[in-house]
CSV table of N, CA and C in Angstrom, one decimal:
chain,number,residue,atom,x,y,z
A,1,MET,N,68.0,134.2,94.5
A,1,MET,CA,68.3,135.2,95.8
A,1,MET,C,69.5,135.7,94.8
A,2,ILE,N,70.6,134.3,95.4
A,2,ILE,CA,71.7,134.7,94.6
A,2,ILE,C,71.7,135.0,93.2
A,3,PRO,N,71.4,133.9,92.4
A,3,PRO,CA,71.5,134.5,90.4
A,3,PRO,C,71.2,135.3,90.6
A,4,LEU,N,70.4,136.5,91.3
A,4,LEU,CA,69.7,137.7,91.1
A,4,LEU,C,70.9,138.6,91.5
A,5,ARG,N,71.7,138.5,92.2
A,5,ARG,CA,72.7,139.5,92.7
A,5,ARG,C,74.2,138.7,91.9
A,6,VAL,N,74.1,137.9,90.8
A,6,VAL,CA,75.3,138.1,90.3
A,6,VAL,C,75.0,138.0,89.3
A,7,GLU,N,73.5,138.5,88.8
A,7,GLU,CA,73.4,138.9,87.7
A,7,GLU,C,73.4,140.3,87.8
A,8,HIS,N,73.0,141.3,89.2
A,8,HIS,CA,73.0,142.5,88.8
A,8,HIS,C,74.4,143.0,88.6
A,9,ALA,N,75.2,142.4,89.5
A,9,ALA,CA,76.9,142.8,89.6
A,9,ALA,C,77.5,142.3,88.5
A,10,ALA,N,76.6,141.2,87.1
A,10,ALA,CA,77.6,141.2,86.0
A,10,ALA,C,77.0,142.3,85.3
A,11,TYR,N,75.7,142.9,85.0
A,11,TYR,CA,75.2,144.6,84.4
A,11,TYR,C,75.8,145.3,85.1
A,12,GLU,N,76.6,145.4,86.3
A,12,GLU,CA,77.1,146.5,86.9
A,12,GLU,C,78.7,147.0,86.4
A,13,ALA,N,79.0,145.5,86.1
A,13,ALA,CA,80.8,145.8,86.0
A,13,ALA,C,80.4,145.8,84.3
A,14,ALA,N,79.4,145.7,83.0
A,14,ALA,CA,79.4,145.7,82.5
A,14,ALA,C,79.5,147.4,82.1
A,15,LEU,N,78.1,148.0,82.9
A,15,LEU,CA,78.3,149.2,82.5
A,15,LEU,C,79.6,150.0,83.1
A,16,ILE,N,80.4,149.5,84.0
A,16,ILE,CA,81.9,150.2,84.3
A,16,ILE,C,82.5,149.8,83.1
A,17,GLU,N,82.6,149.0,82.8
A,17,GLU,CA,83.3,148.3,81.3
A,17,GLU,C,82.9,149.3,80.1
A,18,ARG,N,82.0,149.8,80.0
A,18,ARG,CA,81.4,150.2,79.1
A,18,ARG,C,81.6,151.9,78.8
A,19,ARG,N,82.0,152.4,80.3
A,19,ARG,CA,82.3,153.8,80.7
A,19,ARG,C,83.7,154.0,80.2
A,20,THR,N,84.6,153.0,81.0
A,20,THR,CA,85.9,152.9,80.9
A,20,THR,C,86.7,151.8,80.5
A,21,PRO,N,86.3,151.6,79.0
A,21,PRO,CA,86.9,150.4,78.5
A,21,PRO,C,88.4,150.0,78.9
A,22,GLY,N,88.5,149.1,79.3
A,22,GLY,CA,89.7,148.3,79.8
A,22,GLY,C,89.8,148.7,81.5
A,23,PHE,N,88.9,149.1,82.5
A,23,PHE,CA,89.2,149.0,83.8
A,23,PHE,C,89.3,147.6,83.8
A,24,PHE,N,88.7,146.8,83.9
A,24,PHE,CA,89.1,145.5,84.5
A,24,PHE,C,90.3,144.6,84.2
A,25,SER,N,91.3,145.1,82.9
A,25,SER,CA,91.8,144.5,82.7
A,25,SER,C,93.5,145.3,82.8
A,26,LYS,N,93.0,146.5,83.4
A,26,LYS,CA,94.3,147.5,83.9
A,26,LYS,C,95.2,147.2,85.0
A,27,THR,N,96.6,146.7,84.8
A,27,THR,CA,97.2,146.6,86.1
A,27,THR,C,97.8,147.6,86.4
A,28,TYR,N,97.9,148.0,87.9
A,28,TYR,CA,98.3,149.2,88.6
A,28,TYR,C,99.6,148.7,89.1
A,29,THR,N,100.9,149.5,89.4
A,29,THR,CA,101.2,149.5,90.1
A,29,THR,C,101.8,150.5,91.0
A,30,ALA,N,102.6,150.1,92.5
A,30,ALA,CA,102.8,150.7,93.4
A,30,ALA,C,103.2,152.4,93.2
A,31,ALA,N,103.8,152.2,91.6
A,31,ALA,CA,103.8,153.8,91.8
A,31,ALA,C,103.1,154.9,91.3
A,32,GLU,N,101.8,154.2,91.1
A,32,GLU,CA,100.8,154.8,90.4
A,32,GLU,C,99.8,155.1,92.2
A,33,ARG,N,100.0,154.7,93.0
A,33,ARG,CA,99.7,154.7,94.4
A,33,ARG,C,100.1,155.7,95.0
A,34,LYS,N,100.3,156.7,94.5
A,34,LYS,CA,101.1,157.8,95.2
A,34,LYS,C,100.3,159.4,95.2
A,35,VAL,N,100.6,160.1,96.3
A,35,VAL,CA,100.6,161.1,96.3
A,35,VAL,C,101.7,162.7,96.1
A,36,LEU,N,101.2,163.6,96.0
A,36,LEU,CA,101.9,165.0,95.8
A,36,LEU,C,102.4,165.5,97.8
A,37,THR,N,103.2,165.4,98.2
A,37,THR,CA,103.2,165.9,99.6
A,37,THR,C,104.0,167.0,99.5
A,38,GLN,N,105.3,167.5,98.8
A,38,GLN,CA,106.2,168.2,98.9
A,38,GLN,C,106.1,168.9,97.4
A,39,VAL,N,106.2,170.2,97.2
A,39,VAL,CA,105.9,170.9,95.6
A,39,VAL,C,107.7,171.0,95.5
A,40,LYS,N,108.0,171.5,96.3
A,40,LYS,CA,109.5,172.6,95.8
A,40,LYS,C,110.3,171.3,95.6
A,41,GLY,N,110.9,170.9,96.0
A,41,GLY,CA,111.8,169.6,95.7
A,41,GLY,C,110.8,168.4,95.1
A,42,ILE,N,109.7,168.3,94.7
A,42,ILE,CA,108.8,167.5,94.5
A,42,ILE,C,108.9,166.2,95.2
A,43,LYS,N,108.6,165.9,95.7
A,43,LYS,CA,108.4,164.4,96.4
A,43,LYS,C,107.1,163.9,96.6
A,44,TRP,N,106.8,162.5,96.2
A,44,TRP,CA,106.0,161.6,95.9
A,44,TRP,C,105.7,160.8,97.1
A,45,THR,N,104.9,160.7,97.7
A,45,THR,CA,104.3,159.1,99.0
A,45,THR,C,103.5,158.6,98.5
A,46,VAL,N,103.8,157.6,98.7
A,46,VAL,CA,103.3,156.0,98.4
A,46,VAL,C,102.0,155.9,99.1
A,47,VAL,N,100.8,155.8,98.7
A,47,VAL,CA,99.9,155.7,99.7
A,47,VAL,C,99.6,154.3,99.7
A,48,GLY,N,98.5,153.5,101.2
A,48,GLY,CA,98.6,152.4,101.4
A,48,GLY,C,99.3,151.4,101.7
A,49,ASP,N,99.5,150.6,101.8
A,49,ASP,CA,100.3,149.5,101.9
A,49,ASP,C,100.3,148.5,100.6
A,50,ALA,N,101.4,148.2,99.7
A,50,ALA,CA,101.9,147.7,98.5
A,50,ALA,C,102.0,146.5,98.6
A,51,LYS,N,101.4,145.9,99.6
A,51,LYS,CA,101.5,144.2,99.8
A,51,LYS,C,100.1,143.4,99.9
A,52,GLY,N,100.3,142.3,99.1
A,52,GLY,CA,99.1,141.7,99.5
A,52,GLY,C,98.1,141.0,97.8
A,53,GLU,N,97.7,140.3,98.0
A,53,GLU,CA,97.2,139.7,96.2
A,53,GLU,C,96.1,140.7,95.6
A,54,THR,N,95.6,141.7,95.9
A,54,THR,CA,94.4,142.6,95.6
A,54,THR,C,94.9,143.8,95.4
A,55,VAL,N,95.9,144.1,95.8
A,55,VAL,CA,96.4,145.5,96.1
A,55,VAL,C,96.5,146.4,94.6
A,56,ASN,N,97.2,146.1,93.3
A,56,ASN,CA,97.2,146.6,92.1
A,56,ASN,C,96.1,145.8,91.5
A,57,VAL,N,95.1,145.5,91.7
A,57,VAL,CA,93.7,145.4,91.2
A,57,VAL,C,92.7,146.2,91.1
A,58,PRO,N,91.8,146.1,89.7
A,58,PRO,CA,90.8,147.5,89.5
A,58,PRO,C,89.7,146.9,90.7
A,59,MET,N,88.5,147.9,91.3
A,59,MET,CA,87.8,146.9,92.3
A,59,MET,C,86.8,147.7,91.9
A,60,SER,N,85.4,147.5,92.1
A,60,SER,CA,84.3,147.9,92.1
A,60,SER,C,83.4,148.2,93.4
A,61,THR,N,83.3,149.2,94.3
A,61,THR,CA,83.0,148.8,95.6
A,61,THR,C,81.6,148.7,95.3
A,62,THR,N,80.7,149.0,94.4
A,62,THR,CA,79.3,148.8,94.4
A,62,THR,C,79.4,147.3,93.6
A,63,ILE,N,80.2,147.0,93.3
A,63,ILE,CA,79.8,145.1,92.6
A,63,ILE,C,80.3,144.5,93.8
A,64,PHE,N,81.3,145.0,95.1
A,64,PHE,CA,81.7,144.5,96.4
A,64,PHE,C,80.3,144.4,97.0
A,65,GLY,N,79.8,145.7,96.8
A,65,GLY,CA,78.0,145.7,98.1
A,65,GLY,C,77.7,145.1,97.6
A,66,ILE,N,77.0,144.2,96.3
A,66,ILE,CA,76.3,143.8,95.8
A,66,ILE,C,76.5,142.5,96.6
A,67,LEU,N,77.9,141.7,95.9
A,67,LEU,CA,78.3,140.8,96.0
A,67,LEU,C,78.7,140.1,98.0
A,68,ALA,N,78.8,141.5,98.4
A,68,ALA,CA,79.3,141.0,100.0
A,68,ALA,C,78.2,139.8,101.1
A,69,PRO,N,77.3,140.1,100.8
A,69,PRO,CA,76.2,139.0,101.3
A,69,PRO,C,76.5,137.6,101.3
A,70,LEU,N,77.1,137.1,99.8
A,70,LEU,CA,77.5,135.9,99.4
A,70,LEU,C,79.0,135.8,100.0
A,71,LEU,N,80.2,136.8,100.4
A,71,LEU,CA,81.0,136.1,100.5
A,71,LEU,C,81.7,136.2,101.4
A,72,VAL,N,80.8,137.4,102.8
A,72,VAL,CA,80.9,137.3,104.2
A,72,VAL,C,79.3,136.5,104.9
A,73,PRO,N,79.5,135.3,105.3
A,73,PRO,CA,78.4,134.6,105.7
A,73,PRO,C,78.3,135.7,106.8
A,74,ASP,N,76.7,135.6,107.2
A,74,ASP,CA,76.2,136.3,108.6
A,74,ASP,C,75.9,135.3,110.1
A,75,ASP,N,76.6,134.3,109.8
A,75,ASP,CA,76.4,133.3,111.1
A,75,ASP,C,78.3,133.1,111.6
A,76,LEU,N,78.9,134.5,110.8
A,76,LEU,CA,80.0,134.0,112.1
A,76,LEU,C,80.2,134.9,112.7
A,77,PRO,N,81.6,134.1,114.0
A,77,PRO,CA,81.2,134.5,114.8
A,77,PRO,C,81.9,136.3,114.9
A,78,ALA,N,81.3,136.6,115.9
A,78,ALA,CA,81.8,138.6,115.9
A,78,ALA,C,81.3,139.0,117.3
A,79,ILE,N,82.4,140.0,117.2
A,79,ILE,CA,82.0,140.8,119.3
A,79,ILE,C,81.6,142.1,119.0
A,80,MET,N,80.9,142.5,119.6
A,80,MET,CA,80.3,144.1,119.5
A,80,MET,C,81.0,144.8,120.7
A,81,VAL,N,81.5,145.8,120.5
A,81,VAL,CA,82.6,146.5,121.4
A,81,VAL,C,81.6,148.1,121.6
A,82,VAL,N,80.9,148.1,123.0
A,82,VAL,CA,80.1,149.5,123.0
A,82,VAL,C,81.0,150.3,124.2
């Protein structure tokens, strides 16, 4: 089960890299994570929190979804709020 998930994630990474060469090697800066909030004075606002180790690295939600069961164990204590 684990080797199959890892192999599937590796194929997905290869497809992403083939479609967008250099996708996983690109470094993003906080300046690239912004939205235009005012046109007349041309004002930009940073999106999200620019702190943390994985903020400026490329990420595939598909690959994360494939590997999530391996990264987050099901037997962790949890609270359900209704």
